mmCIF file of C-alpha atoms in Angstrom:
data_model
loop_
_atom_site.group_PDB
_atom_site.id
_atom_site.type_symbol
_atom_site.label_atom_id
_atom_site.label_comp_id
_atom_site.label_asym_id
_atom_site.label_seq_id
_atom_site.Cartn_x
_atom_site.Cartn_y
_atom_site.Cartn_z
ATOM 1 C CA UNK A 1 88.156 173.470 113.793
ATOM 2 C CA UNK A 2 84.926 175.393 113.597
ATOM 3 C CA UNK A 3 81.477 174.599 114.118
ATOM 4 C CA UNK A 4 80.772 175.617 111.238
ATOM 5 C CA UNK A 5 83.698 175.000 108.853
ATOM 6 C CA UNK A 6 82.470 170.913 110.488
ATOM 7 C CA UNK A 7 79.563 171.335 110.175
ATOM 8 C CA UNK A 8 80.210 172.281 106.108
ATOM 9 C CA UNK A 9 82.744 169.602 106.035
ATOM 10 C CA UNK A 10 80.226 166.993 106.673
ATOM 11 C CA UNK A 11 77.759 168.089 104.814
ATOM 12 C CA UNK A 12 79.313 168.834 101.200
ATOM 13 C CA UNK A 13 79.748 172.438 101.341
ATOM 14 C CA UNK A 14 75.673 172.995 101.568
ATOM 15 C CA UNK A 15 73.845 175.254 103.563
ATOM 16 C CA UNK A 16 72.781 173.178 105.632
ATOM 17 C CA UNK A 17 71.396 176.278 107.757
ATOM 18 C CA UNK A 18 67.487 173.615 109.489
ATOM 19 C CA UNK A 19 70.935 173.137 110.984
ATOM 20 C CA UNK A 20 73.624 175.726 111.875
ATOM 21 C CA UNK A 21 73.436 179.406 111.538
ATOM 22 C CA UNK A 22 76.548 181.977 110.724
ATOM 23 C CA UNK A 23 76.303 185.242 112.267
ATOM 24 C CA UNK A 24 79.745 186.471 112.433
ATOM 25 C CA UNK A 25 82.610 184.178 113.116
ATOM 26 C CA UNK A 26 80.300 181.451 115.448
ATOM 27 C CA UNK A 27 78.015 179.417 113.948
ATOM 28 C CA UNK A 28 74.547 178.561 116.215
ATOM 29 C CA UNK A 29 72.992 175.256 116.005
ATOM 30 C CA UNK A 30 69.347 174.986 116.208
ATOM 31 C CA UNK A 31 67.090 171.932 116.765
ATOM 32 C CA UNK A 32 63.652 171.720 115.539
ATOM 33 C CA UNK A 33 62.301 168.643 116.444
ATOM 34 C CA UNK A 34 63.683 164.977 116.328
ATOM 35 C CA UNK A 35 62.027 164.817 113.023
ATOM 36 C CA UNK A 36 64.625 164.891 109.973
ATOM 37 C CA UNK A 37 63.793 167.945 108.558
ATOM 38 C CA UNK A 38 61.928 167.772 104.642
ATOM 39 C CA UNK A 39 62.605 171.049 103.235
ATOM 40 C CA UNK A 40 63.134 174.470 104.088
ATOM 41 C CA UNK A 41 63.742 178.526 103.023
ATOM 42 C CA UNK A 42 64.259 181.718 104.982
ATOM 43 C CA UNK A 43 62.967 184.391 103.642
ATOM 44 C CA UNK A 44 64.611 187.623 101.675
ATOM 45 C CA UNK A 45 66.818 188.608 105.518
ATOM 46 C CA UNK A 46 66.596 185.682 107.133
ATOM 47 C CA UNK A 47 64.274 186.389 110.511
ATOM 48 C CA UNK A 48 61.733 184.195 109.157
ATOM 49 C CA UNK A 49 61.953 180.182 108.535
ATOM 50 C CA UNK A 50 59.872 177.564 106.311
ATOM 51 C CA UNK A 51 60.364 173.864 107.695
ATOM 52 C CA UNK A 52 58.380 170.842 106.338
ATOM 53 C CA UNK A 53 59.125 168.447 109.228
ATOM 54 C CA UNK A 54 58.603 165.698 106.801
ATOM 55 C CA UNK A 55 54.880 165.618 106.490
ATOM 56 C CA UNK A 56 52.423 167.447 105.080
ATOM 57 C CA UNK A 57 52.773 170.577 107.479
ATOM 58 C CA UNK A 58 54.650 174.129 106.022
ATOM 59 C CA UNK A 59 56.548 175.679 109.590
ATOM 60 C CA UNK A 60 57.193 178.911 109.802
ATOM 61 C CA UNK A 61 59.137 179.928 112.470
ATOM 62 C CA UNK A 62 60.428 183.454 113.191
ATOM 63 C CA UNK A 63 63.877 184.736 115.456
ATOM 64 C CA UNK A 64 62.638 186.307 118.945
ATOM 65 C CA UNK A 65 66.249 185.991 120.173
ATOM 66 C CA UNK A 66 68.159 183.413 119.944
ATOM 67 C CA UNK A 67 66.110 181.323 119.498
ATOM 68 C CA UNK A 68 62.771 180.426 117.020
ATOM 69 C CA UNK A 69 59.374 180.760 118.139
ATOM 70 C CA UNK A 70 56.774 178.592 115.494
ATOM 71 C CA UNK A 71 54.443 182.081 114.592
ATOM 72 C CA UNK A 72 52.603 180.007 112.068
ATOM 73 C CA UNK A 73 52.168 176.430 110.529
ATOM 74 C CA UNK A 74 50.637 175.956 106.884
ATOM 75 C CA UNK A 75 48.141 172.959 105.739
ATOM 76 C CA UNK A 76 47.304 172.267 102.216
ATOM 77 C CA UNK A 77 48.948 168.797 101.241
ATOM 78 C CA UNK A 78 47.223 165.528 101.296
ATOM 79 C CA UNK A 79 50.923 163.791 101.271
ATOM 80 C CA UNK A 80 54.128 164.918 102.208
ATOM 81 C CA UNK A 81 55.690 168.545 101.203
ATOM 82 C CA UNK A 82 58.724 167.511 98.973
ATOM 83 C CA UNK A 83 59.713 171.575 98.035
ATOM 84 C CA UNK A 84 59.549 174.936 99.711
ATOM 85 C CA UNK A 85 60.963 178.690 97.915
ATOM 86 C CA UNK A 86 60.060 181.450 99.427
ATOM 87 C CA UNK A 87 60.497 184.899 97.041
ATOM 88 C CA UNK A 88 62.030 187.712 98.258
ATOM 89 C CA UNK A 89 60.566 190.002 96.289
ATOM 90 C CA UNK A 90 57.022 188.919 96.485
ATOM 91 C CA UNK A 91 57.393 187.284 100.420
ATOM 92 C CA UNK A 92 55.445 185.024 98.787
ATOM 93 C CA UNK A 93 56.384 180.508 99.744
ATOM 94 C CA UNK A 94 55.638 178.640 97.586
ATOM 95 C CA UNK A 95 54.931 174.471 97.975
ATOM 96 C CA UNK A 96 55.207 170.929 96.452
ATOM 97 C CA UNK A 97 54.209 168.243 97.608
ATOM 98 C CA UNK A 98 54.512 164.025 96.743
ATOM 99 C CA UNK A 99 51.621 164.209 93.946
ATOM 100 C CA UNK A 100 53.113 167.371 92.942
ATOM 101 C CA UNK A 101 50.612 169.522 93.884
ATOM 102 C CA UNK A 102 51.364 172.911 94.212
ATOM 103 C CA UNK A 103 50.478 175.461 96.701
ATOM 104 C CA UNK A 104 50.780 179.394 96.920
#
């Protein structure tokens, strides 16, 4: 069984990009620390990922060769970030927090 099919079985078919990406027949595993990832979103060409590590910040990572490098940290929420979306046509990131604050 491939790593990708094993992860799909574990995660119930949900997209688990924060854990792996598929580039051809082989899955790659990436670790962003020991803290749980609360939410995440990718840009249109999947060269960047925005994720929140269960806190009030959004970290933007960019793909550099075979690694993800931190490019930017967005702040603006008082409490934990609960949702992230990355608009494909405008390249804007929208986040929402635990107190229903929306940041664009």
